[in-house]
PDB file of C-alpha atoms in Angstrom:
ATOM      1  CA  UNK A 215     -22.592 -33.233 303.099  1.00 80.00           C
ATOM      2  CA  UNK A 216     -25.916 -34.856 302.092  1.00 80.00           C
ATOM      3  CA  UNK A 217     -24.631 -36.081 298.686  1.00 85.00           C
ATOM      4  CA  UNK A 218     -21.638 -37.681 300.419  1.00 81.00           C
ATOM      5  CA  UNK A 219     -23.937 -39.568 302.835  1.00 84.00           C
ATOM      6  CA  UNK A 220     -26.117 -40.728 299.939  1.00 87.00           C
ATOM      7  CA  UNK A 221     -22.989 -41.975 298.116  1.00 85.00           C
ATOM      8  CA  UNK A 222     -21.824 -43.880 301.219  1.00 88.00           C
ATOM      9  CA  UNK A 223     -25.299 -45.390 301.699  1.00 88.00           C
ATOM     10  CA  UNK A 224     -25.504 -46.550 298.079  1.00 90.00           C
ATOM     11  CA  UNK A 225     -21.979 -47.983 298.167  1.00 91.00           C
ATOM     12  CA  UNK A 226     -22.659 -49.954 301.336  1.00 91.00           C
ATOM     13  CA  UNK A 227     -25.993 -51.122 299.885  1.00 91.00           C
ATOM     14  CA  UNK A 228     -24.230 -52.305 296.709  1.00 93.00           C
ATOM     15  CA  UNK A 229     -21.637 -54.161 298.798  1.00 93.00           C
ATOM     16  CA  UNK A 230     -24.366 -55.791 300.886  1.00 94.00           C
ATOM     17  CA  UNK A 231     -26.214 -56.889 297.739  1.00 95.00           C
ATOM     18  CA  UNK A 232     -22.965 -58.221 296.260  1.00 94.00           C
ATOM     19  CA  UNK A 233     -22.317 -60.336 299.353  1.00 96.00           C
ATOM     20  CA  UNK A 234     -25.911 -61.616 299.236  1.00 96.00           C
ATOM     21  CA  UNK A 235     -25.491 -62.609 295.592  1.00 96.00           C
ATOM     22  CA  UNK A 236     -22.259 -64.406 296.467  1.00 96.00           C
ATOM     23  CA  UNK A 237     -23.997 -66.268 299.304  1.00 97.00           C
ATOM     24  CA  UNK A 238     -26.917 -67.266 297.068  1.00 97.00           C
ATOM     25  CA  UNK A 239     -24.537 -68.470 294.353  1.00 96.00           C
ATOM     26  CA  UNK A 240     -22.803 -70.652 296.930  1.00 97.00           C
ATOM     27  CA  UNK A 241     -26.177 -71.946 298.137  1.00 97.00           C
ATOM     28  CA  UNK A 242     -27.147 -72.836 294.562  1.00 97.00           C
ATOM     29  CA  UNK A 243     -23.921 -74.771 294.039  1.00 97.00           C
ATOM     30  CA  UNK A 244     -24.457 -76.637 297.319  1.00 97.00           C
ATOM     31  CA  UNK A 245     -28.044 -77.519 296.421  1.00 97.00           C
ATOM     32  CA  UNK A 246     -27.049 -78.677 292.933  1.00 97.00           C
ATOM     33  CA  UNK A 247     -24.419 -81.039 294.339  1.00 97.00           C
ATOM     34  CA  UNK A 248     -26.939 -82.320 296.912  1.00 97.00           C
ATOM     35  CA  UNK A 249     -29.456 -82.873 294.099  1.00 96.00           C
ATOM     36  CA  UNK A 250     -26.923 -84.874 292.085  1.00 96.00           C
ATOM     37  CA  UNK A 251     -26.105 -86.971 295.161  1.00 96.00           C
ATOM     38  CA  UNK A 252     -29.779 -87.684 295.817  1.00 95.00           C
ATOM     39  CA  UNK A 253     -30.365 -88.544 292.153  1.00 95.00           C
ATOM     40  CA  UNK A 254     -27.559 -91.104 292.353  1.00 94.00           C
ATOM     41  CA  UNK A 255     -29.040 -92.616 295.519  1.00 95.00           C
ATOM     42  CA  UNK A 256     -32.516 -92.790 293.959  1.00 93.00           C
ATOM     43  CA  UNK A 257     -31.079 -94.415 290.856  1.00 92.00           C
ATOM     44  CA  UNK A 258     -29.287 -97.059 292.889  1.00 92.00           C
ATOM     45  CA  UNK A 259     -32.432 -97.751 294.925  1.00 92.00           C
ATOM     46  CA  UNK A 260     -34.419 -98.333 291.712  1.00 91.00           C
ATOM     47  CA  UNK A 261     -31.934-100.856 290.327  1.00 92.00           C
ATOM     48  CA  UNK A 262     -33.766-104.073 289.341  1.00 91.00           C
ATOM     49  CA  UNK A 263     -30.993-106.309 290.739  1.00 93.00           C
ATOM     50  CA  UNK A 264     -31.230-104.612 294.141  1.00 93.00           C
ATOM     51  CA  UNK A 265     -35.035-104.921 294.186  1.00 92.00           C
ATOM     52  CA  UNK A 266     -34.826-108.602 293.256  1.00 93.00           C
ATOM     53  CA  UNK A 267     -32.229-109.245 295.972  1.00 93.00           C
ATOM     54  CA  UNK A 268     -34.399-107.524 298.602  1.00 92.00           C
ATOM     55  CA  UNK A 269     -37.505-109.403 297.433  1.00 93.00           C
ATOM     56  CA  UNK A 270     -35.812-112.776 297.791  1.00 93.00           C
ATOM     57  CA  UNK A 271     -33.775-112.076 300.942  1.00 94.00           C
ATOM     58  CA  UNK A 272     -36.150-109.974 303.061  1.00 94.00           C
ATOM     59  CA  UNK A 273     -39.573-110.925 301.763  1.00 93.00           C
ATOM     60  CA  UNK A 274     -38.923-114.538 300.793  1.00 93.00           C
ATOM     61  CA  UNK A 275     -40.320-114.058 297.298  1.00 92.00           C
ATOM     62  CA  UNK A 276     -39.315-116.302 294.427  1.00 92.00           C
ATOM     63  CA  UNK A 277     -39.315-115.873 290.666  1.00 88.00           C
ATOM     64  CA  UNK A 278     -42.466-117.356 289.106  1.00 88.00           C
ATOM     65  CA  UNK A 279     -42.117-120.854 287.741  1.00 89.00           C
ATOM     66  CA  UNK A 280     -43.425-122.092 284.438  1.00 86.00           C
ATOM     67  CA  UNK A 281     -47.204-122.241 284.463  1.00 85.00           C
ATOM     68  CA  UNK A 282     -47.630-119.633 287.218  1.00 89.00           C
ATOM     69  CA  UNK A 283     -48.093-116.818 284.737  1.00 88.00           C
ATOM     70  CA  UNK A 284     -51.021-116.925 282.352  1.00 87.00           C
ATOM     71  CA  UNK A 285     -52.022-114.551 279.595  1.00 85.00           C
ATOM     72  CA  UNK A 286     -55.733-114.035 279.245  1.00 85.00           C
ATOM     73  CA  UNK A 287     -57.036-113.518 275.728  1.00 86.00           C
ATOM     74  CA  UNK A 288     -59.072-110.385 275.158  1.00 80.00           C
ATOM     75  CA  UNK A 289     -61.989-110.385 272.761  1.00 77.00           C
ATOM     76  CA  UNK A 290     -61.438-108.407 269.557  1.00 77.00           C
ATOM     77  CA  UNK A 291     -62.365-104.753 269.787  1.00 73.00           C
ATOM     78  CA  UNK A 292     -65.217-105.133 267.291  1.00 61.00           C
ATOM     79  CA  UNK A 293     -66.916-107.792 269.409  1.00 57.00           C
ATOM     80  CA  UNK A 294     -66.705-105.838 272.658  1.00 56.00           C
ATOM     81  CA  UNK A 295     -70.022-104.403 273.608  1.00 61.00           C
ATOM     82  CA  UNK A 296     -70.131-100.773 274.501  1.00 58.00           C
ATOM     83  CA  UNK A 297     -73.425 -99.569 275.742  1.00 59.00           C
ATOM     84  CA  UNK A 298     -74.490 -96.556 273.707  1.00 60.00           C
ATOM     85  CA  UNK A 299     -75.405 -93.777 276.068  1.00 67.00           C
ATOM     86  CA  UNK A 300     -76.421 -90.266 275.342  1.00 65.00           C
ATOM     87  CA  UNK A 301     -73.836 -87.699 276.340  1.00 69.00           C
ATOM     88  CA  UNK A 302     -74.512 -86.136 279.677  1.00 78.00           C
ATOM     89  CA  UNK A 303     -74.510 -82.469 280.515  1.00 78.00           C
ATOM     90  CA  UNK A 304     -70.810 -82.404 281.355  1.00 78.00           C
ATOM     91  CA  UNK A 305     -69.819 -84.268 278.171  1.00 80.00           C
ATOM     92  CA  UNK A 306     -71.836 -81.812 276.054  1.00 79.00           C
ATOM     93  CA  UNK A 307     -70.100 -78.843 277.706  1.00 80.00           C
ATOM     94  CA  UNK A 308     -66.725 -80.489 277.172  1.00 78.00           C
ATOM     95  CA  UNK A 309     -67.559 -81.234 273.547  1.00 78.00           C
ATOM     96  CA  UNK A 310     -68.653 -77.635 272.985  1.00 75.00           C
ATOM     97  CA  UNK A 311     -65.406 -76.145 274.304  1.00 74.00           C
ATOM     98  CA  UNK A 312     -63.107 -78.655 272.603  1.00 73.00           C
ATOM     99  CA  UNK A 313     -64.521 -78.467 269.099  1.00 69.00           C
ATOM    100  CA  UNK A 314     -62.418 -77.250 266.196  1.00 62.00           C
ATOM    101  CA  UNK A 315     -62.552 -73.712 264.839  1.00 56.00           C
ATOM    102  CA  UNK A 316     -64.418 -74.918 261.748  1.00 51.00           C
ATOM    103  CA  UNK A 317     -67.050 -76.548 263.904  1.00 54.00           C
ATOM    104  CA  UNK A 318     -67.184 -73.472 266.123  1.00 52.00           C
ATOM    105  CA  UNK A 319     -68.182 -71.341 263.118  1.00 55.00           C
ATOM    106  CA  UNK A 320     -71.250 -73.508 262.588  1.00 57.00           C
ATOM    107  CA  UNK A 321     -74.280 -72.797 264.769  1.00 56.00           C
ATOM    108  CA  UNK A 322     -74.959 -75.441 267.439  1.00 54.00           C
ATOM    109  CA  UNK A 323     -77.699 -77.936 266.679  1.00 54.00           C
TER     110      UNK A 323
END
C-alpha cells in the first residue's frame, strides 16, 4: 500500500511541476512581447524628428541661426600645462595592483 501512495504522490507532484512550467513559459512569452512593445515605444520617443517637434511646439525653441554657434580653439596638447604632482597613496596602491606580470616579478623600489 505504501509504494502505491508514494507513486501517486510523485505522479501528482510531477503533474503540478509540469503545470508550473507551462505557466512560467506563458509568463515568459507575455513578458517578451511586453518588452518588444516597450522597446518600440522607447524607440519612437527617442526619434530626433519627434524631439525637434516637441522642442519647437511646446518649448518654443528654435534652431540656432548662423553665428550663434562658435567653436573654441583648444591649445595643442604639448602646450597644455599639467602640474607634475607626486602620486598619492591611493595612486601608488592602484599602480602596484595594475602592473604587468613582468613588472610584478621585479622587487618594488
